[in-house]
Short mmCIF file of C-alpha atoms in Angstrom, two decimals:
data_model
loop_
_atom_site.label_atom_id
_atom_site.label_comp_id
_atom_site.label_asym_id
_atom_site.label_seq_id
_atom_site.Cartn_x
_atom_site.Cartn_y
_atom_site.Cartn_z
CA MET A 16 0.03 -0.13 0.01
CA GLU A 17 1.53 3.45 -1.07
CA GLY A 18 1.72 6.11 1.52
CA ALA A 19 -0.51 9.14 1.07
CA SER A 20 0.64 12.14 -0.78
CA ASN A 21 0.17 14.48 2.10
CA ASN A 22 2.15 12.13 4.72
CA ALA A 23 3.58 14.36 7.36
CA THR A 24 6.14 12.12 8.21
CA LYS A 25 9.16 13.99 6.75
CA LYS A 26 8.17 17.01 8.69
CA LEU A 27 7.79 15.27 11.94
CA LEU A 28 11.11 13.48 11.82
CA GLY A 29 12.54 17.20 11.03
CA PHE A 30 11.04 18.31 14.56
CA ASP A 31 12.18 15.34 16.06
CA TYR A 32 15.69 15.99 14.82
CA GLN A 33 15.47 19.24 16.32
CA LYS A 34 14.57 18.00 19.86
CA LEU A 35 17.48 15.34 19.48
CA LEU A 36 19.82 18.40 19.18
CA ALA A 37 17.86 20.29 22.07
CA LEU A 38 18.63 17.14 24.20
CA GLU A 39 22.35 17.19 23.14
CA SER A 40 22.34 21.03 24.18
CA CYS A 41 20.63 20.32 27.71
CA LEU A 42 23.50 17.46 28.06
CA ASN A 43 26.26 19.98 27.21
CA ALA A 44 24.91 23.07 28.53
CA LYS A 45 26.58 24.50 31.68
CA GLU A 46 25.20 25.26 35.14
CA ASN A 47 22.65 27.97 34.91
CA GLU A 48 22.18 28.08 31.44
CA THR A 49 18.89 28.09 29.54
CA ILE A 50 18.13 26.64 26.35
CA TRP A 51 15.34 28.05 24.27
CA ILE A 52 13.53 26.01 21.44
CA GLU A 53 11.42 27.82 18.73
CA CYS A 54 12.08 31.43 20.28
CA PHE A 55 15.07 32.75 19.10
CA GLY A 56 15.83 30.30 16.19
CA ASP A 57 15.15 26.66 16.33
CA ILE A 58 17.62 26.25 19.31
CA ALA A 59 19.38 29.00 21.38
CA LEU A 60 21.86 28.59 24.27
CA ALA A 61 23.99 31.35 25.73
CA ASP A 62 25.38 33.37 22.60
CA LYS A 63 24.48 31.11 20.10
CA SER A 64 21.15 30.59 17.93
CA THR A 65 20.91 27.49 15.62
CA GLU A 66 18.51 26.91 12.68
CA VAL A 67 18.13 23.07 12.04
CA LYS A 68 17.52 21.74 8.33
CA HIS A 69 17.21 18.10 8.22
CA HIS A 70 16.97 15.94 5.00
CA LEU A 71 16.16 12.30 4.92
CA THR A 72 18.64 11.56 2.07
CA ARG A 73 21.92 13.24 1.62
CA SER A 74 21.59 16.47 -0.24
CA VAL A 75 23.93 19.30 -1.28
CA LEU A 76 23.73 22.70 -0.37
CA ASN A 77 23.71 24.41 -3.31
CA ASP A 78 23.86 28.28 -4.14
CA ALA A 79 20.22 28.89 -4.29
CA HIS A 80 19.18 26.14 -1.65
CA ILE A 81 16.11 27.50 0.16
CA ASP A 82 17.53 26.26 3.62
CA PHE A 83 20.23 29.15 3.37
CA TRP A 84 18.11 31.79 1.97
CA LYS A 85 14.98 31.22 4.32
CA THR A 86 17.93 30.81 7.26
CA LEU A 87 19.30 34.25 6.35
CA TYR A 88 15.97 35.94 5.60
CA ASN A 89 14.63 34.70 9.22
CA LEU A 90 17.89 36.27 10.79
CA ALA A 91 17.49 39.49 9.09
CA ASN A 92 13.55 39.56 9.72
CA GLU A 93 14.29 38.70 13.38
CA TYR A 94 17.32 40.88 14.02
CA PRO A 95 15.82 43.24 16.33
CA ILE A 96 15.48 40.19 18.92
CA LEU A 97 18.54 38.43 17.69
CA SER A 98 21.00 41.02 17.78
CA GLY A 99 22.12 39.72 21.32
CA PHE A 100 23.53 36.80 20.05
CA ASN A 101 27.14 36.74 18.84
CA ARG A 102 26.86 33.47 16.59
CA PHE A 103 24.54 32.11 14.25
CA GLU A 104 24.61 28.75 13.05
CA LEU A 105 22.88 26.95 10.01
CA LEU A 106 23.30 23.25 10.81
CA THR A 107 22.37 21.21 8.15
CA THR A 108 22.83 17.48 7.01
CA SER A 109 23.31 18.88 3.64
CA GLU A 110 26.84 18.50 2.07
CA ILE A 111 29.09 21.71 0.91
CA ASN A 112 30.94 20.84 -2.17
CA ASP A 113 33.88 22.88 -3.03
CA ALA A 114 32.00 24.65 -6.14
CA SER A 115 29.60 26.17 -3.66
CA ILE A 116 29.75 29.80 -2.66
CA PHE A 117 29.32 28.36 0.80
CA PHE A 118 32.82 26.22 0.46
CA ASN A 119 35.28 27.61 3.28
CA TRP A 120 32.26 30.04 4.45
CA ASN A 121 33.17 29.90 7.73
CA ASN A 122 36.88 31.21 7.12
CA VAL A 123 36.04 34.39 4.90
CA THR A 124 35.29 37.71 6.16
CA ALA A 125 31.89 39.14 5.75
CA GLU A 126 32.25 41.15 2.89
CA ILE A 127 33.28 38.15 0.91
CA LYS A 128 30.20 36.26 2.19
CA LEU A 129 28.04 39.28 0.97
CA SER A 130 29.83 39.24 -2.34
CA ARG A 131 29.20 35.52 -2.85
CA ILE A 132 25.44 35.91 -2.15
CA THR A 133 25.11 38.82 -4.41
CA SER A 134 26.51 36.45 -7.25
CA VAL A 135 23.39 34.38 -6.83
CA LYS A 136 20.69 34.88 -9.18
CA SER A 137 17.09 34.41 -7.77
CA ASN A 138 14.27 32.05 -8.86
CA LYS A 139 10.84 31.25 -8.02
CA THR A 140 11.91 29.26 -4.88
CA ILE A 141 13.94 31.83 -3.26
CA SER A 142 12.70 35.03 -4.85
CA LYS A 143 10.49 36.32 -1.53
CA TYR A 144 13.75 35.80 0.79
CA HIS A 145 16.35 36.87 -2.21
CA ASP A 146 14.31 40.03 -2.58
CA PHE A 147 14.06 41.07 1.00
CA ILE A 148 17.76 40.18 1.95
CA PHE A 149 18.99 42.79 -0.54
CA SER A 150 16.66 45.44 0.24
CA TYR A 151 18.04 45.17 3.86
CA GLU A 152 20.37 47.60 5.08
CA LYS A 153 23.60 46.66 4.24
CA ASN A 154 25.79 47.50 7.30
CA LYS A 155 23.28 45.20 9.36
CA LEU A 156 23.51 42.58 6.83
CA LEU A 157 27.11 42.55 7.06
CA THR A 158 26.70 42.23 10.77
CA ILE A 159 24.69 39.02 10.20
CA LEU A 160 26.90 37.29 7.71
CA GLU A 161 29.93 37.95 10.13
CA LYS A 162 28.12 36.16 12.48
CA LEU A 163 26.68 33.25 10.23
CA THR A 164 28.48 30.05 10.40
CA ILE A 165 27.43 26.90 8.34
CA ILE A 166 27.95 23.57 9.48
CA GLY A 167 27.16 20.98 6.91
CA SER A 168 27.37 17.17 6.66
CA GLN A 169 25.61 16.53 10.22
CA PRO A 170 24.30 13.17 10.75
CA MET A 171 20.89 12.22 9.78
CA ILE A 172 18.15 11.40 12.48
CA ASN A 173 19.03 7.98 12.69
CA GLN A 174 22.63 8.39 12.97
CA LYS A 175 22.27 11.25 15.45
CA TYR A 176 20.07 9.05 17.55
CA GLU A 177 22.72 6.60 17.63
CA GLU A 178 25.33 9.00 18.57
CA LEU A 179 23.72 10.26 21.10
CA LYS A 180 23.00 7.21 22.88
CA SER A 181 26.79 7.24 23.72
CA HIS A 182 26.39 10.61 25.28
CA ALA A 183 28.64 10.20 28.63
CA SER A 184 25.73 11.62 30.62
CA PHE A 185 24.04 8.04 29.84
CA LEU A 186 26.77 5.89 31.09
CA ILE A 187 24.92 5.23 34.36
CA ILE A 188 22.00 3.54 32.28
CA PRO A 189 22.41 -0.10 31.53
CA ASP A 190 22.78 -0.49 27.61
CA GLN A 191 19.15 -2.30 27.48
CA HIS A 192 17.60 0.58 28.79
CA VAL A 193 19.25 3.53 27.03
CA ASP A 194 16.50 3.65 24.42
CA SER A 195 13.42 3.86 27.31
CA PHE A 196 15.72 6.53 29.23
CA MET A 197 16.04 8.73 26.02
CA HIS A 198 12.24 8.45 24.95
CA LYS A 199 11.54 9.68 28.71
CA MET A 200 14.17 12.70 28.26
CA LEU A 201 12.59 13.66 24.82
CA GLY A 202 8.94 13.19 26.33
CA TYR A 203 10.22 15.84 29.15
CA ILE A 204 11.28 18.30 26.43
CA SER A 205 8.07 18.22 24.59
CA MET A 206 6.35 18.56 28.06
CA LYS A 207 8.20 21.92 28.80
CA ALA A 208 6.44 23.24 25.48
CA ILE A 209 3.16 22.59 27.11
CA ASP A 210 4.42 24.37 30.18
CA ASP A 211 5.13 27.48 28.32
CA MET A 212 3.86 27.65 24.82
CA ASP A 213 5.17 31.17 24.14
CA ARG A 214 8.44 30.50 25.54
CA TRP A 215 9.50 27.04 25.35
CA HIS A 216 12.80 26.62 27.31
CA ILE A 217 14.63 24.23 29.42
CA ASP A 218 16.65 25.45 32.33
CA ARG A 219 19.78 23.44 32.62
CA ASN A 220 19.97 22.97 36.43
CA GLU A 221 16.18 21.74 36.54
CA PHE A 222 16.87 19.44 33.55
CA LYS A 223 19.70 17.93 35.47
CA ARG A 224 17.82 17.11 38.51
CA GLU A 225 15.00 15.69 36.09
CA MET A 226 17.25 13.60 34.39
CA GLU A 227 18.58 12.13 37.78
CA GLY A 228 15.02 11.37 38.65
CA PHE A 229 13.90 9.84 35.26
CA ALA A 230 17.24 7.72 35.67
CA LYS A 231 16.10 6.26 39.04
CA PRO A 232 14.00 3.31 37.80
CA PHE A 233 16.77 2.20 35.46
CA ILE A 234 19.79 1.96 38.28
CA ASP A 235 19.77 0.60 41.48
CA LYS A 236 20.07 3.25 44.02
CA ASP A 237 17.11 5.08 45.91
CA TYR A 238 17.05 8.85 46.80
CA PRO A 239 17.26 9.70 50.48
CA PHE A 240 14.51 10.61 52.06
CA PRO A 241 14.17 14.35 52.65
CA HIS A 242 13.88 14.85 56.64
CA VAL A 243 11.99 17.97 58.23
CA ALA A 244 13.07 18.75 61.64
CA LYS A 245 10.02 19.60 64.07
CA LYS A 246 11.44 22.89 64.45
CA ASP A 247 11.29 23.83 60.71
CA VAL A 248 7.27 23.83 60.59
CA ASN A 249 5.09 26.48 61.59
CA ARG A 250 1.89 25.61 63.48
CA SER A 251 0.52 29.14 63.43
CA ASP A 252 -1.86 28.43 60.28
CA ALA A 253 -2.77 24.93 61.36
CA SER A 254 -6.28 25.44 62.70
CA LYS A 255 -7.75 25.71 59.12
CA PHE A 256 -7.24 22.09 58.37
CA ASN A 257 -10.17 19.85 58.02
CA PHE A 258 -8.43 17.03 59.65
CA ILE A 259 -8.10 18.74 62.87
CA ASP A 260 -11.78 19.05 63.12
CA GLU A 261 -12.10 15.19 62.86
CA LEU A 262 -9.58 14.60 65.51
CA LYS A 263 -11.67 17.05 67.89
CA LYS A 264 -14.87 15.05 67.09
CA ILE A 265 -13.33 11.72 68.25
CA ASP A 266 -12.32 13.41 71.43
CA LEU A 267 -8.46 13.20 71.24
CA ASP A 268 -6.68 15.15 73.68
CA ASP A 269 -4.66 18.29 72.81
CA THR A 270 -1.30 16.52 72.86
CA ILE A 271 -2.22 13.92 70.28
CA VAL A 272 -3.91 16.67 68.28
CA ASN A 273 -0.68 18.84 68.34
CA ASN A 274 1.39 15.53 67.46
CA ALA A 275 -0.77 15.02 64.47
CA ILE A 276 -0.34 18.73 63.33
CA VAL A 277 3.38 18.41 63.49
CA ASP A 278 3.42 14.93 61.66
CA PHE A 279 1.21 16.73 58.98
CA LEU A 280 3.14 19.77 58.22
CA ARG A 281 6.34 17.78 58.37
CA ALA A 282 5.23 15.31 55.66
CA GLU A 283 3.78 18.02 53.54
CA ARG A 284 7.21 19.72 53.77
CA SER A 285 8.84 16.34 52.74
CA ALA A 286 6.67 15.64 50.11
CA LEU A 287 7.40 19.18 48.62
CA LYS A 288 11.01 18.72 48.79
CA ILE A 289 10.99 15.30 46.97
CA LEU A 290 8.93 17.28 44.11
CA LYS A 291 10.85 19.95 44.10
CA LEU A 292 14.02 17.83 43.57
CA HIS A 293 12.74 15.21 41.38
CA SER A 294 9.28 15.76 39.89
CA SER A 295 9.31 12.56 38.27
CA MET A 296 8.35 10.95 41.86
CA ALA A 297 4.80 12.33 41.68
CA ASP A 298 3.30 9.03 40.38
CA ASN A 299 5.38 7.27 43.03
CA LEU A 300 4.00 9.87 45.98
CA GLU A 301 0.29 9.66 44.79
CA GLU A 302 0.65 5.35 44.76
CA PHE A 303 2.01 5.54 48.40
CA ASP A 304 -0.82 7.78 49.35
CA ASP A 305 -3.55 5.39 47.53
CA ALA A 306 -2.07 2.37 49.16
CA LEU A 307 -2.27 4.04 52.77
CA CYS A 308 -5.91 5.05 52.00
CA ASP A 309 -6.60 1.41 51.14
CA ASP A 310 -5.16 0.08 54.43
CA LEU A 311 -7.21 2.95 56.35
CA SER A 312 -10.34 1.96 54.58
CA LEU A 313 -9.51 -1.79 55.76
CA VAL A 314 -8.73 -1.17 59.49
CA LYS A 315 -12.13 1.02 59.43
CA LEU A 316 -13.91 -1.82 57.97
CA LYS A 317 -12.66 -4.35 60.90
CA HIS A 318 -13.75 -1.78 63.43
CA SER A 319 -17.02 -1.25 61.93
CA ALA A 320 -18.08 -4.87 62.63
CA VAL A 321 -18.18 -4.06 66.29
CA ILE A 322 -20.63 -1.43 65.91
CA SER A 323 -24.34 -2.98 65.78
CA HIS A 324 -26.69 -2.17 62.77
CA GLU A 325 -28.68 -0.24 65.46
CA LYS A 326 -27.62 3.34 66.42
CA GLN A 327 -25.01 2.96 69.14
CA LYS A 328 -24.27 5.61 71.87
CA GLU A 329 -22.15 8.19 70.93
CA LEU A 330 -19.72 7.47 73.52
CA GLU A 331 -19.15 3.94 72.12
CA ILE A 332 -19.05 5.17 68.47
CA VAL A 333 -16.12 7.45 69.72
CA SER A 334 -14.23 4.96 71.62
CA THR A 335 -14.23 2.89 68.48
CA SER A 336 -13.08 5.79 66.41
CA LYS A 337 -10.02 6.19 68.93
CA LYS A 338 -9.13 2.68 68.80
CA MET A 339 -9.15 2.68 64.85
CA TYR A 340 -7.11 5.91 65.02
CA SER A 341 -4.53 4.44 66.86
CA GLU A 342 -4.39 1.17 65.17
CA CYS A 343 -3.96 3.27 61.79
CA LEU A 344 -1.28 5.42 63.06
CA LEU A 345 0.88 2.19 64.19
CA LEU A 346 0.53 0.60 60.72
CA ASN A 347 4.05 -0.52 59.55
CA ASN A 348 5.63 2.13 57.39
CA LYS A 349 5.14 1.63 53.35
CA LYS A 350 8.11 2.29 51.12
CA ILE A 351 7.65 5.14 48.44
CA LEU A 352 9.46 3.43 45.17
CA GLY A 353 12.63 5.40 44.35
CA ILE A 354 13.05 6.53 48.06
CA GLN A 355 15.15 5.41 50.88
CA GLU A 356 13.48 4.39 54.13
CA ILE A 357 10.95 7.11 55.29
CA ALA A 358 10.88 8.69 58.53
CA GLY A 359 8.16 7.78 61.07
CA TYR A 360 6.39 11.09 60.74
CA TYR A 361 5.95 11.10 56.93
CA GLN A 362 3.27 8.08 56.99
CA LYS A 363 1.54 9.59 59.75
CA GLY A 364 1.54 13.10 58.19
CA ARG A 365 0.09 11.60 54.97
CA ILE A 366 -2.62 9.71 56.76
CA HIS A 367 -3.76 13.14 58.31
CA SER A 368 -3.51 14.58 54.70
CA ILE A 369 -5.98 11.93 53.34
CA VAL A 370 -8.43 12.85 56.11
CA ASP A 371 -7.65 16.59 55.21
CA ARG A 372 -8.65 16.07 51.83
CA LYS A 373 -11.84 13.96 52.85
CA ASP A 374 -10.60 10.74 51.40
CA PHE A 375 -11.07 9.01 54.61
CA SER A 376 -12.92 10.01 58.03
CA TRP A 377 -12.22 8.55 61.70
CA ILE A 378 -16.00 9.28 61.95
CA PHE A 379 -18.56 6.48 61.91
CA LEU A 380 -21.89 7.12 60.26
CA GLU A 381 -24.98 5.41 61.52
CA ASP A 382 -24.43 3.19 58.13
CA ASN A 383 -21.25 2.18 59.71
CA LYS A 384 -19.31 3.70 56.68
#
C-alpha cells in the first residue's frame, strides 16, 4: 500500500531531529544556562542561535538552496530580537562541495560572504527571501553575515540518535535501558513546551535534577528521604485544616492533636522537597497515598464490625474511632518507590493529609461507613 501524498512523516522527523539536538544542548549546557527552543531560532543557548535543517537523504547545499536563503531571511527579519547573539549557525545534513559559494564559508570575511551571495541569481523558490535580503540595510546585513556559520554534513536523524545514545551522561544507564531513558527525556522536553507555549525553554539545572529522577527506575539506587525537623514547621496556620476538626470530633486530647499537626506539616514539607528535587516522583508519591488510603479503609472496615446495625451510643462510637485511629497510626511504614526508608512522621502525616482532603474519615456514620 502506497503512502498518502500528504504524509507528514518527513516534517515530523525534522521536528524530532530538532528535539534530539535540543536534548544534546541540554546535556552539554553549563550550570545556570537556559536552552531555548523555537524562540530565538530553532535552538538557542548562551550567545548562539541555531537553525536546524534535516533531510532524509544526503543532499547538497547549492548556491540557491532554500535552507540557506530562508535562514538568512529569518535572521534579518528577526534581527531586532536576535542581535544579542554573537553567533548564528545554520546546521544542516546537506553537504557543501568545493564549487559552492558556501565552501570555506566560515573562514572568510563578511564582505566576501556578501559578494558571494550577491552573485546568486534569484529564482521562483527563493525570490521572496532574495528580494528581502537585498533590500535590507547593508551594514546590518554584513553584521549578520559576519556572525553566520554554516555547519554541513551533519548526521541524519537515525545516525544522530545512535550517536547521542553514547553520550557520557548516559553511561550510568544500563545499555538495555538507554532507549527507554532517552524517550523519557525527549518526552520531558516536549512537555516543557506545554508548560510554556510562548517561551519554550529548559533550565539546565532543573533538567539535570529531572534527568536524575527519570534515571532512578533504571539504576539500583534510591534517593535519600528529605527529613524535616520539628523546629522547621510553623503551626500558626494549622487551625484551618479539616483533619483537625475530625480529631476533635473523636475527642482526642490536645497533645495527640498537636503531634498530628506537626506530623502533617513535616510530611507536607518532605513531599514538597521530593517533588522540587525530583518531579518524576509524583506518581510514586500518589501511589504511596493510594495504598495507604486502602489500608485505612480496611482497618475501618474491621472496626465497623463491632458497631451494631442499630444506632450506638455516641460515646461507644467515639471509643471505636479512637481505637481505629491508634491502630492506623501504628501501621508499619510503607515504602515510596525510589526513596530510601521514610521517617516515621511521614506516613502519619500522610494519613492526616488523606483525612484532610476527605478521602477518609475517623467518624463512623449511622450506616457504619
